[in-house]
Short mmCIF file of C-alpha atoms and ligand atoms in Angstrom, two decimals:
data_model
loop_
_atom_site.label_atom_id
_atom_site.label_comp_id
_atom_site.label_asym_id
_atom_site.label_seq_id
_atom_site.Cartn_x
_atom_site.Cartn_y
_atom_site.Cartn_z
CA MET L 1 26.90 21.60 10.21
CA ALA L 2 27.86 21.56 6.75
CA LEU L 3 24.28 20.88 4.40
CA LYS L 4 25.31 17.90 3.00
CA ASP L 5 25.96 16.47 6.98
CA MET L 6 22.82 18.04 8.02
CA PHE L 7 21.30 14.81 5.91
CA SER L 8 23.59 11.92 6.26
CA LEU L 9 22.31 9.20 8.97
CA THR L 10 24.96 7.52 8.71
CA GLY L 11 25.88 5.94 11.94
CA LYS L 12 21.52 5.73 12.50
CA VAL L 13 19.42 2.47 13.81
CA ALA L 14 16.51 3.09 11.45
CA TRP L 15 13.24 0.46 11.73
CA VAL L 16 11.05 0.73 9.14
CA THR L 17 7.30 -0.97 9.99
CA GLY L 18 5.99 -3.68 7.16
CA ALA L 19 7.90 -2.39 4.70
CA SER L 20 8.74 -5.50 1.89
CA TYR L 21 7.66 -3.62 0.04
CA GLY L 22 5.12 -0.23 -1.58
CA ILE L 23 6.58 2.77 0.50
CA GLY L 24 7.64 0.93 3.57
CA PHE L 25 10.64 -0.57 0.98
CA ALA L 26 11.33 2.71 -1.14
CA ILE L 27 11.33 4.65 2.14
CA ALA L 28 14.30 2.09 3.92
CA GLU L 29 16.11 2.22 0.69
CA ALA L 30 16.44 6.17 0.87
CA LEU L 31 17.30 6.38 4.20
CA ALA L 32 19.87 2.98 3.41
CA GLU L 33 21.36 5.31 0.94
CA ALA L 34 21.35 8.62 3.49
CA GLY L 35 23.04 5.68 5.32
CA ALA L 36 21.58 4.46 7.78
CA LYS L 37 21.56 0.71 9.31
CA ILE L 38 18.10 -1.18 8.13
CA VAL L 39 16.20 -3.23 10.70
CA PHE L 40 12.21 -3.41 9.12
CA ASN L 41 9.43 -5.91 10.15
CA ASP L 42 6.78 -7.80 8.31
CA ILE L 43 2.95 -9.48 9.60
CA GLY L 44 4.11 -12.88 7.92
CA GLN L 45 7.40 -15.11 6.96
CA ALA L 46 6.37 -15.09 3.92
CA GLN L 47 6.49 -11.27 3.45
CA LEU L 48 9.20 -11.31 5.53
CA ASP L 49 11.00 -13.56 3.46
CA LYS L 50 10.01 -11.56 0.01
CA GLY L 51 11.29 -8.44 1.14
CA LEU L 52 14.40 -10.29 2.34
CA ALA L 53 15.26 -10.55 -1.38
CA ALA L 54 14.76 -7.70 -2.27
CA TYR L 55 16.74 -5.75 0.52
CA LYS L 56 19.27 -8.35 -1.36
CA GLU L 57 18.48 -7.40 -4.46
CA ALA L 58 19.13 -4.01 -3.81
CA GLY L 59 22.85 -4.28 -1.83
CA ILE L 60 21.20 -3.04 1.20
CA PRO L 61 22.06 -5.05 4.29
CA VAL L 62 19.04 -5.39 6.72
CA HIS L 63 17.52 -7.08 9.58
CA GLY L 64 13.91 -8.16 9.59
CA TYR L 65 12.28 -9.64 11.98
CA VAL L 66 8.32 -11.58 11.75
CA CYS L 67 5.98 -9.13 13.98
CA ASP L 68 2.72 -7.92 13.95
CA VAL L 69 2.23 -4.08 15.63
CA THR L 70 -0.30 -4.92 16.61
CA ASP L 71 0.81 -7.32 19.11
CA GLU L 72 2.17 -5.02 22.03
CA GLN L 73 4.63 -8.00 23.47
CA ALA L 74 5.65 -9.29 20.28
CA VAL L 75 7.00 -5.75 19.46
CA ARG L 76 8.60 -5.97 22.99
CA GLU L 77 10.72 -8.76 21.78
CA THR L 78 11.26 -7.38 18.34
CA VAL L 79 12.86 -4.03 20.06
CA GLY L 80 14.89 -6.54 22.02
CA LYS L 81 16.82 -8.33 19.03
CA ILE L 82 16.40 -5.23 17.03
CA GLU L 83 18.94 -3.64 19.90
CA ARG L 84 20.78 -7.15 19.97
CA ASP L 85 21.45 -7.03 16.10
CA ALA L 86 22.06 -3.62 15.44
CA GLY L 87 21.32 -0.96 18.50
CA ALA L 88 18.88 1.08 19.82
CA VAL L 89 16.85 2.82 17.41
CA ASP L 90 16.91 6.87 16.28
CA ILE L 91 14.40 6.58 13.69
CA LEU L 92 11.46 5.08 13.45
CA VAL L 93 8.88 4.67 10.62
CA ASN L 94 5.50 4.12 11.55
CA ASN L 95 4.71 2.75 7.53
CA ALA L 96 2.82 -0.84 8.07
CA GLY L 97 -1.03 0.02 6.91
CA ILE L 98 -4.18 -1.97 5.92
CA ILE L 99 -7.70 -0.46 4.41
CA LYS L 100 -10.74 -1.82 3.53
CA ARG L 101 -13.00 -0.09 0.83
CA VAL L 102 -16.80 -0.82 2.95
CA PRO L 103 -19.10 1.43 2.84
CA MET L 104 -19.24 2.36 6.21
CA THR L 105 -23.67 1.35 7.12
CA GLU L 106 -22.05 -2.53 5.23
CA MET L 107 -18.37 -2.24 7.98
CA SER L 108 -19.03 -5.48 10.74
CA ALA L 109 -17.51 -3.50 14.13
CA ALA L 110 -14.60 -5.67 13.69
CA ASP L 111 -13.19 -4.66 10.45
CA PHE L 112 -13.58 -1.34 12.00
CA ARG L 113 -12.25 -2.13 14.64
CA GLN L 114 -9.08 -3.96 13.42
CA VAL L 115 -8.21 -1.08 10.82
CA ILE L 116 -7.81 1.23 14.03
CA ASP L 117 -5.63 -1.43 15.30
CA VAL L 118 -3.59 -1.66 12.59
CA ASP L 119 -3.20 2.44 11.67
CA LEU L 120 -3.95 3.91 14.21
CA ASN L 121 -2.92 1.47 17.96
CA ALA L 122 -0.02 -0.31 16.35
CA PRO L 123 1.73 3.22 15.54
CA PHE L 124 0.72 3.89 19.64
CA ILE L 125 2.95 0.43 20.83
CA VAL L 126 5.71 0.48 18.62
CA SER L 127 6.70 4.33 19.21
CA LYS L 128 6.21 3.87 22.76
CA SER L 129 8.33 1.30 22.16
CA VAL L 130 10.98 3.29 21.97
CA VAL L 131 11.16 6.56 23.62
CA PRO L 132 12.65 5.72 26.31
CA ALA L 133 16.30 4.56 24.42
CA MET L 134 15.59 6.87 22.02
CA ILE L 135 15.40 9.49 26.11
CA LYS L 136 18.65 7.62 26.82
CA LYS L 137 20.56 7.88 23.43
CA GLY L 138 19.36 11.66 23.31
CA GLY L 139 16.37 12.07 21.26
CA GLY L 140 14.52 10.54 17.98
CA LYS L 141 12.98 10.75 14.75
CA ILE L 142 9.83 8.78 14.31
CA ILE L 143 7.95 9.31 11.40
CA ASN L 144 4.61 8.39 10.99
CA ILE L 145 2.75 7.23 7.43
CA CYS L 146 -0.09 9.85 7.58
CA SER L 147 -3.03 10.25 3.99
CA MET L 148 -4.65 11.97 2.22
CA MET L 149 -7.74 10.76 4.84
CA SER L 150 -6.05 12.35 7.91
CA GLU L 151 -8.24 15.36 6.47
CA LEU L 152 -10.42 14.93 3.78
CA GLY L 153 -13.15 11.55 3.74
CA ARG L 154 -14.36 9.65 0.85
CA GLU L 155 -17.01 6.67 -0.05
CA THR L 156 -16.17 3.50 2.07
CA VAL L 157 -13.12 3.82 3.60
CA SER L 158 -14.76 5.84 7.49
CA ALA L 159 -12.42 3.07 9.53
CA TYR L 160 -9.08 4.55 7.17
CA ALA L 161 -10.11 8.17 8.50
CA ALA L 162 -10.48 7.74 11.54
CA ALA L 163 -7.48 5.92 11.57
CA LYS L 164 -4.96 8.30 9.50
CA GLY L 165 -6.75 11.15 11.05
CA GLY L 166 -6.21 9.82 15.33
CA LEU L 167 -3.28 9.33 13.53
CA LYS L 168 -2.88 13.18 13.25
CA MET L 169 -3.34 13.82 16.17
CA LEU L 170 -1.32 11.12 18.03
CA THR L 171 2.54 12.36 15.69
CA LYS L 172 1.24 15.36 17.28
CA ASN L 173 0.79 13.90 20.16
CA ILE L 174 4.34 12.92 20.26
CA ALA L 175 5.92 16.30 18.85
CA SER L 176 4.55 17.60 22.31
CA GLU L 177 5.08 15.32 25.28
CA TYR L 178 8.54 14.35 23.61
CA GLY L 179 9.93 16.91 21.92
CA ALA L 180 11.86 18.40 25.16
CA PHE L 181 13.87 15.14 25.30
CA ASN L 182 15.33 16.21 21.36
CA ILE L 183 12.49 13.94 19.83
CA GLN L 184 11.04 14.57 16.87
CA CYS L 185 7.98 13.21 15.58
CA ASN L 186 6.22 14.68 12.05
CA GLY L 187 4.21 12.69 9.55
CA ILE L 188 3.72 12.67 5.62
CA GLY L 189 0.56 12.89 4.50
CA PRO L 190 1.60 10.45 0.71
CA GLY L 191 -1.53 11.28 -1.94
CA TYR L 192 -2.49 8.64 -3.83
CA ILE L 193 0.64 6.71 -4.66
CA GLU L 194 1.00 4.29 -6.77
CA THR L 195 1.27 0.58 -4.13
CA PRO L 196 -0.72 -2.76 -4.08
CA GLN L 197 -2.84 -1.70 -1.25
CA THR L 198 -4.27 1.12 -4.68
CA ALA L 199 -3.62 -1.43 -6.98
CA PRO L 200 -7.26 -2.04 -7.15
CA LEU L 201 -8.01 1.12 -7.85
CA ARG L 202 -6.36 1.35 -11.10
CA GLU L 203 -7.29 -2.16 -12.38
CA ARG L 204 -8.30 -1.31 -16.37
CA GLN L 205 -11.09 -1.72 -16.99
CA PRO L 206 -12.62 -5.12 -19.56
CA ASP L 207 -12.42 -2.16 -22.38
CA GLY L 208 -8.82 -1.46 -22.14
CA ASN L 209 -9.92 2.55 -20.60
CA ARG L 210 -8.36 3.48 -17.16
CA HIS L 211 -10.11 3.10 -14.25
CA PRO L 212 -12.74 5.80 -13.50
CA PHE L 213 -11.35 6.16 -9.66
CA ASP L 214 -7.88 6.46 -11.19
CA GLN L 215 -9.33 9.60 -14.34
CA PHE L 216 -10.74 10.93 -10.95
CA ILE L 217 -7.44 11.14 -9.31
CA ILE L 218 -5.12 12.08 -11.93
CA ALA L 219 -8.23 15.01 -12.83
CA LYS L 220 -8.09 15.59 -9.09
CA THR L 221 -4.18 16.56 -8.67
CA PRO L 222 -2.60 19.20 -9.78
CA SER L 223 0.64 17.35 -10.98
CA ALA L 224 -1.70 15.30 -13.00
CA ARG L 225 -0.67 11.72 -11.98
CA TRP L 226 -0.65 9.10 -9.47
CA GLY L 227 2.92 8.97 -7.31
CA THR L 228 5.16 6.90 -6.88
CA PRO L 229 7.09 5.64 -3.83
CA ASP L 230 10.02 7.34 -4.65
CA ASP L 231 8.59 10.22 -4.39
CA LEU L 232 8.92 9.76 -0.44
CA LYS L 233 12.14 9.56 -0.25
CA GLY L 234 13.93 13.30 0.05
CA PRO L 235 10.66 13.31 2.22
CA ALA L 236 11.64 10.93 4.53
CA VAL L 237 15.07 11.30 5.07
CA PHE L 238 14.21 15.13 5.91
CA LEU L 239 12.17 13.98 8.35
CA ALA L 240 14.53 11.67 9.72
CA SER L 241 17.82 13.82 9.86
CA SER L 242 19.34 16.90 11.33
CA ALA L 243 17.63 19.39 8.86
CA SER L 244 14.43 18.56 10.04
CA ASP L 245 15.67 18.92 13.94
CA PHE L 246 13.50 21.97 14.77
CA VAL L 247 10.72 20.49 12.59
CA ASN L 248 7.58 19.22 15.34
CA GLY L 249 4.57 17.95 15.27
CA HIS L 250 4.27 18.58 11.51
CA ILE L 251 2.56 16.68 8.95
CA LEU L 252 3.88 16.93 5.72
CA TYR L 253 1.53 16.07 2.65
CA VAL L 254 3.32 14.53 -0.87
CA ASP L 255 0.39 14.57 -2.85
CA GLY L 256 1.07 16.04 -5.91
CA GLY L 257 -1.31 19.32 -4.70
CA ILE L 258 -4.63 17.39 -3.58
CA LEU L 259 -4.74 18.95 -0.85
CA ALA L 260 -4.07 22.24 -2.59
CA TYR L 261 -7.63 21.59 -5.32
CA ILE L 262 -10.60 22.29 -5.20
CA GLY L 263 -11.27 19.92 -8.27
CA LYS L 264 -12.23 20.86 -12.67
CA GLN L 265 -15.44 22.72 -12.75
CA PRO L 266 -17.59 19.75 -14.84
P1 LIG T 301 0.92 -2.35 1.43
O1 LIG T 301 0.87 -2.11 -0.15
O2 LIG T 301 -0.20 -2.22 1.72
O3 LIG T 301 2.06 -2.11 2.40
C1 LIG T 301 2.21 -2.50 4.04
C2 LIG T 301 2.84 -3.04 4.44
O4 LIG T 301 1.55 -3.70 5.55
C3 LIG T 301 2.80 -4.39 4.24
O5 LIG T 301 3.50 -4.83 3.81
C4 LIG T 301 1.76 -5.49 5.07
O6 LIG T 301 1.67 -6.82 4.87
C5 LIG T 301 2.36 -4.99 6.21
N1 LIG T 301 1.17 -4.81 7.47
C6 LIG T 301 0.01 -5.32 6.94
N2 LIG T 301 -0.82 -5.26 8.28
C7 LIG T 301 0.49 -5.39 9.39
C8 LIG T 301 0.56 -5.77 10.56
N3 LIG T 301 -0.50 -5.89 11.84
N4 LIG T 301 2.03 -5.92 11.73
C9 LIG T 301 2.42 -5.60 10.51
N5 LIG T 301 2.82 -5.58 9.08
C10 LIG T 301 1.38 -5.25 8.69
O7 LIG T 301 1.18 -0.75 1.37
P2 LIG T 301 1.25 1.08 0.85
O8 LIG T 301 0.54 1.15 0.18
O9 LIG T 301 2.57 0.44 0.74
O10 LIG T 301 1.36 1.86 1.93
C11 LIG T 301 2.50 1.86 3.50
C12 LIG T 301 1.54 2.95 4.61
O11 LIG T 301 1.36 4.28 3.45
C13 LIG T 301 0.26 2.85 5.33
O12 LIG T 301 0.55 3.07 6.26
C14 LIG T 301 -0.83 2.75 3.81
O13 LIG T 301 -1.74 3.09 4.68
C15 LIG T 301 -0.18 4.24 4.17
N6 LIG T 301 -0.30 4.95 2.62
C16 LIG T 301 -0.50 4.51 1.32
C17 LIG T 301 -0.99 5.10 0.39
C18 LIG T 301 -0.81 5.09 -1.12
O14 LIG T 301 -1.68 5.62 -1.91
N7 LIG T 301 -0.48 3.78 -1.04
C19 LIG T 301 -1.41 7.07 0.15
C20 LIG T 301 -1.00 7.12 1.48
C21 LIG T 301 -0.69 6.22 2.81
P3 LIG T 301 0.39 -7.77 3.96
O15 LIG T 301 1.25 -6.90 2.62
O16 LIG T 301 0.54 -8.59 4.29
O17 LIG T 301 -0.94 -6.85 4.42
C1 LIG T 302 -8.33 5.36 -0.75
C2 LIG T 302 -6.73 5.11 -0.80
C3 LIG T 302 -6.06 5.82 0.54
C4 LIG T 302 -4.84 6.17 0.11
C5 LIG T 302 -3.82 6.70 0.77
C6 LIG T 302 -4.47 8.04 0.14
O1 LIG T 302 -9.04 4.17 -0.83
O2 LIG T 302 -8.96 6.37 -0.92
O3 LIG T 302 -6.34 3.88 -0.98
O4 LIG T 302 -7.57 6.62 1.03
O5 LIG T 302 -4.23 4.87 0.04
O6 LIG T 302 -4.39 7.02 1.94
O7 LIG T 302 -3.28 9.28 0.86
#
């Protein structure tokens, strides 16, 4: 196969969850540019409408659905609608996610469970809903959006780290269990990326200075900057395409080098 064809997604149906904006939207844009037909969902009508308007402005034809990815029945119904509107899913990107930043001893069990539900149980639910059709089609690609917290901990993110660490292992298990059916399941582990999810960590201080966490991340990142959603486009197309057909169960960290670096000495 010619190299440019290896990266082509022409004729493929790609479902990106929670993709009205942020990382999911950028990944969907990239998959569309590589030729895929995009479908996406979001949790409410307001988010969906915002997403539909953004795709329209970007000139990307899409089908969008309101669907809470933690609701197995709703996910099943959405799969039916996707198959009716666009065809069976070839590429799934489990992107929808939430974070709650609360010290562990102050966090309620209900909040902990909710984070696990969206960030870990939902990728299980959505993946199991598309794998049978992928097997029938002769293959497929699943990309789980992991995190620095798939490898590292820090104050206030116990539930998120537990979920994203679990998602790394779910990725390896899907690869192990369905690799023989030509399904590749890999993860992308974004570093610190400028999206609404991280906006509170980048807020300017009343005196105009950068947020201390913002300064900390720049010092901890060898590339000396936050990532942008666009930084994830190339890695996503790679993992969605034939170029990665022998890459399975891998987490590709796109972090400007954070995981390679112990940090600056004081
Ligand atoms: P975001 O801006 O918060 O977008 C996530 C999207 O998922 C939102 O549209 C959100 O809707 C939606 N969503 C939440 N719960 C859902 C549910 N139950 N069903 C369907 N959709 C749901 O997040 P992002 O920063 O782009 O992050 C996308 C993914 O990358 C997440 O998995 C996140 O953990 C991960 N990630 C982010 C970073 C980063 O630095 N930003 C780094 C590493 C990994 P609402 O807006 O209503 O919640
Ligand atoms: C936090 C952040 C992160 C990320 C991301 C890093 O509070 O530390 O929100 O956990 O957004 O997942 O890869």
